[in-house]
């Protein structure tokens, strides 16, 4: 049996609020971690533990919110 999904549940899942410039420049914990690891002028080495603690754990705690994933996309998470 397929359960009906209300438009409110869909809206909540995608977290309608888009990231703001302030989120990308440091107000968000993911942006702060990005600045620490790659969004600066220094060349940095890949740190698997940082990916787990600074990014994955934050995403998991938030329930992998769509908004947080958009922030990571704007900060070029996969490219870096």
mmCIF file with all atom_site columns, C-alpha atoms in Angstrom:
data_model
loop_
_atom_site.group_PDB
_atom_site.id
_atom_site.type_symbol
_atom_site.label_atom_id
_atom_site.label_alt_id
_atom_site.label_comp_id
_atom_site.label_asym_id
_atom_site.label_entity_id
_atom_site.label_seq_id
_atom_site.pdbx_PDB_ins_code
_atom_site.Cartn_x
_atom_site.Cartn_y
_atom_site.Cartn_z
_atom_site.occupancy
_atom_site.B_iso_or_equiv
_atom_site.pdbx_formal_charge
_atom_site.auth_seq_id
_atom_site.auth_comp_id
_atom_site.auth_asym_id
_atom_site.auth_atom_id
_atom_site.pdbx_PDB_model_num
ATOM 1  C CA . UNK A 1 1  ? 0.000  0.000  0.000  1.00 0.00 ? 1  UNK A CA 1
ATOM 2  C CA . UNK A 1 2  ? 1.353  3.452  -0.944 1.00 0.00 ? 2  UNK A CA 1
ATOM 3  C CA . UNK A 1 3  ? 1.064  6.120  1.698  1.00 0.00 ? 3  UNK A CA 1
ATOM 4  C CA . UNK A 1 4  ? -0.158 9.534  0.568  1.00 0.00 ? 4  UNK A CA 1
ATOM 5  C CA . UNK A 1 5  ? 2.286  12.366 1.074  1.00 0.00 ? 5  UNK A CA 1
ATOM 6  C CA . UNK A 1 6  ? 1.008  15.834 1.803  1.00 0.00 ? 6  UNK A CA 1
ATOM 7  C CA . UNK A 1 7  ? 2.483  18.904 0.139  1.00 0.00 ? 7  UNK A CA 1
ATOM 8  C CA . UNK A 1 8  ? 3.570  20.100 3.609  1.00 0.00 ? 8  UNK A CA 1
ATOM 9  C CA . UNK A 1 9  ? 5.649  16.953 4.131  1.00 0.00 ? 9  UNK A CA 1
ATOM 10 C CA . UNK A 1 10 ? 7.297  17.446 0.753  1.00 0.00 ? 10 UNK A CA 1
ATOM 11 C CA . UNK A 1 11 ? 7.925  21.105 1.521  1.00 0.00 ? 11 UNK A CA 1
ATOM 12 C CA . UNK A 1 12 ? 9.460  20.236 4.884  1.00 0.00 ? 12 UNK A CA 1
ATOM 13 C CA . UNK A 1 13 ? 11.689 17.628 3.297  1.00 0.00 ? 13 UNK A CA 1
ATOM 14 C CA . UNK A 1 14 ? 13.120 20.130 0.827  1.00 0.00 ? 14 UNK A CA 1
ATOM 15 C CA . UNK A 1 15 ? 13.383 22.971 3.325  1.00 0.00 ? 15 UNK A CA 1
ATOM 16 C CA . UNK A 1 16 ? 12.106 25.784 1.082  1.00 0.00 ? 16 UNK A CA 1
ATOM 17 C CA . UNK A 1 17 ? 14.573 28.328 2.384  1.00 0.00 ? 17 UNK A CA 1
ATOM 18 C CA . UNK A 1 18 ? 17.497 28.656 -0.004 1.00 0.00 ? 18 UNK A CA 1
ATOM 19 C CA . UNK A 1 19 ? 20.988 29.362 1.342  1.00 0.00 ? 19 UNK A CA 1
ATOM 20 C CA . UNK A 1 20 ? 21.825 33.039 1.718  1.00 0.00 ? 20 UNK A CA 1
ATOM 21 C CA . UNK A 1 21 ? 25.149 34.718 0.990  1.00 0.00 ? 21 UNK A CA 1
ATOM 22 C CA . UNK A 1 22 ? 25.765 34.908 4.741  1.00 0.00 ? 22 UNK A CA 1
ATOM 23 C CA . UNK A 1 23 ? 25.400 31.120 4.955  1.00 0.00 ? 23 UNK A CA 1
ATOM 24 C CA . UNK A 1 24 ? 28.084 30.683 2.315  1.00 0.00 ? 24 UNK A CA 1
ATOM 25 C CA . UNK A 1 25 ? 30.435 33.195 3.895  1.00 0.00 ? 25 UNK A CA 1
ATOM 26 C CA . UNK A 1 26 ? 30.596 31.718 7.360  1.00 0.00 ? 26 UNK A CA 1
ATOM 27 C CA . UNK A 1 27 ? 27.300 31.790 9.248  1.00 0.00 ? 27 UNK A CA 1
ATOM 28 C CA . UNK A 1 28 ? 26.737 28.091 8.607  1.00 0.00 ? 28 UNK A CA 1
ATOM 29 C CA . UNK A 1 29 ? 28.852 25.330 10.247 1.00 0.00 ? 29 UNK A CA 1
ATOM 30 C CA . UNK A 1 30 ? 29.435 23.693 6.861  1.00 0.00 ? 30 UNK A CA 1
ATOM 31 C CA . UNK A 1 31 ? 30.718 26.978 5.418  1.00 0.00 ? 31 UNK A CA 1
ATOM 32 C CA . UNK A 1 32 ? 33.017 27.412 8.404  1.00 0.00 ? 32 UNK A CA 1
ATOM 33 C CA . UNK A 1 33 ? 34.436 23.925 7.848  1.00 0.00 ? 33 UNK A CA 1
ATOM 34 C CA . UNK A 1 34 ? 34.846 24.627 4.125  1.00 0.00 ? 34 UNK A CA 1
ATOM 35 C CA . UNK A 1 35 ? 36.765 27.798 4.890  1.00 0.00 ? 35 UNK A CA 1
ATOM 36 C CA . UNK A 1 36 ? 38.975 25.859 7.291  1.00 0.00 ? 36 UNK A CA 1
ATOM 37 C CA . UNK A 1 37 ? 39.754 23.092 4.781  1.00 0.00 ? 37 UNK A CA 1
ATOM 38 C CA . UNK A 1 38 ? 39.659 24.496 1.235  1.00 0.00 ? 38 UNK A CA 1
ATOM 39 C CA . UNK A 1 39 ? 37.813 27.789 0.761  1.00 0.00 ? 39 UNK A CA 1
ATOM 40 C CA . UNK A 1 40 ? 40.925 29.826 1.425  1.00 0.00 ? 40 UNK A CA 1
ATOM 41 C CA . UNK A 1 41 ? 44.071 30.587 -0.514 1.00 0.00 ? 41 UNK A CA 1
ATOM 42 C CA . UNK A 1 42 ? 46.089 27.763 1.025  1.00 0.00 ? 42 UNK A CA 1
ATOM 43 C CA . UNK A 1 43 ? 46.604 24.407 -0.648 1.00 0.00 ? 43 UNK A CA 1
ATOM 44 C CA . UNK A 1 44 ? 45.404 21.677 1.688  1.00 0.00 ? 44 UNK A CA 1
ATOM 45 C CA . UNK A 1 45 ? 45.729 17.910 1.695  1.00 0.00 ? 45 UNK A CA 1
ATOM 46 C CA . UNK A 1 46 ? 42.745 15.588 1.714  1.00 0.00 ? 46 UNK A CA 1
ATOM 47 C CA . UNK A 1 47 ? 41.815 14.602 5.261  1.00 0.00 ? 47 UNK A CA 1
ATOM 48 C CA . UNK A 1 48 ? 39.343 11.699 5.409  1.00 0.00 ? 48 UNK A CA 1
ATOM 49 C CA . UNK A 1 49 ? 38.725 12.231 9.112  1.00 0.00 ? 49 UNK A CA 1
ATOM 50 C CA . UNK A 1 50 ? 37.746 15.866 8.452  1.00 0.00 ? 50 UNK A CA 1
ATOM 51 C CA . UNK A 1 51 ? 35.185 14.730 5.883  1.00 0.00 ? 51 UNK A CA 1
ATOM 52 C CA . UNK A 1 52 ? 33.627 12.472 8.525  1.00 0.00 ? 52 UNK A CA 1
ATOM 53 C CA . UNK A 1 53 ? 33.684 14.848 11.494 1.00 0.00 ? 53 UNK A CA 1
ATOM 54 C CA . UNK A 1 54 ? 33.263 18.263 9.890  1.00 0.00 ? 54 UNK A CA 1
ATOM 55 C CA . UNK A 1 55 ? 30.846 17.395 7.109  1.00 0.00 ? 55 UNK A CA 1
ATOM 56 C CA . UNK A 1 56 ? 29.194 13.964 7.297  1.00 0.00 ? 56 UNK A CA 1
ATOM 57 C CA . UNK A 1 57 ? 28.446 14.126 11.019 1.00 0.00 ? 57 UNK A CA 1
ATOM 58 C CA . UNK A 1 58 ? 26.924 17.611 10.621 1.00 0.00 ? 58 UNK A CA 1
ATOM 59 C CA . UNK A 1 59 ? 24.766 16.458 7.717  1.00 0.00 ? 59 UNK A CA 1
ATOM 60 C CA . UNK A 1 60 ? 23.684 13.343 9.577  1.00 0.00 ? 60 UNK A CA 1
ATOM 61 C CA . UNK A 1 61 ? 22.747 15.335 12.669 1.00 0.00 ? 61 UNK A CA 1
ATOM 62 C CA . UNK A 1 62 ? 20.558 17.636 10.514 1.00 0.00 ? 62 UNK A CA 1
ATOM 63 C CA . UNK A 1 63 ? 18.955 14.710 8.704  1.00 0.00 ? 63 UNK A CA 1
ATOM 64 C CA . UNK A 1 64 ? 20.682 15.512 5.375  1.00 0.00 ? 64 UNK A CA 1
ATOM 65 C CA . UNK A 1 65 ? 18.608 18.637 4.831  1.00 0.00 ? 65 UNK A CA 1
ATOM 66 C CA . UNK A 1 66 ? 18.301 19.753 1.218  1.00 0.00 ? 66 UNK A CA 1
ATOM 67 C CA . UNK A 1 67 ? 19.416 23.251 2.209  1.00 0.00 ? 67 UNK A CA 1
ATOM 68 C CA . UNK A 1 68 ? 22.677 21.926 3.666  1.00 0.00 ? 68 UNK A CA 1
ATOM 69 C CA . UNK A 1 69 ? 23.356 19.955 0.507  1.00 0.00 ? 69 UNK A CA 1
ATOM 70 C CA . UNK A 1 70 ? 22.802 23.132 -1.529 1.00 0.00 ? 70 UNK A CA 1
ATOM 71 C CA . UNK A 1 71 ? 25.327 24.931 0.670  1.00 0.00 ? 71 UNK A CA 1
ATOM 72 C CA . UNK A 1 72 ? 27.905 22.225 0.007  1.00 0.00 ? 72 UNK A CA 1
ATOM 73 C CA . UNK A 1 73 ? 27.185 22.419 -3.715 1.00 0.00 ? 73 UNK A CA 1
ATOM 74 C CA . UNK A 1 74 ? 27.716 26.183 -3.721 1.00 0.00 ? 74 UNK A CA 1
ATOM 75 C CA . UNK A 1 75 ? 30.961 25.754 -1.786 1.00 0.00 ? 75 UNK A CA 1
ATOM 76 C CA . UNK A 1 76 ? 32.169 23.215 -4.380 1.00 0.00 ? 76 UNK A CA 1
ATOM 77 C CA . UNK A 1 77 ? 32.449 20.383 -1.863 1.00 0.00 ? 77 UNK A CA 1
ATOM 78 C CA . UNK A 1 78 ? 32.838 17.584 -4.422 1.00 0.00 ? 78 UNK A CA 1
ATOM 79 C CA . UNK A 1 79 ? 35.191 19.549 -6.655 1.00 0.00 ? 79 UNK A CA 1
ATOM 80 C CA . UNK A 1 80 ? 37.595 20.260 -3.841 1.00 0.00 ? 80 UNK A CA 1
#
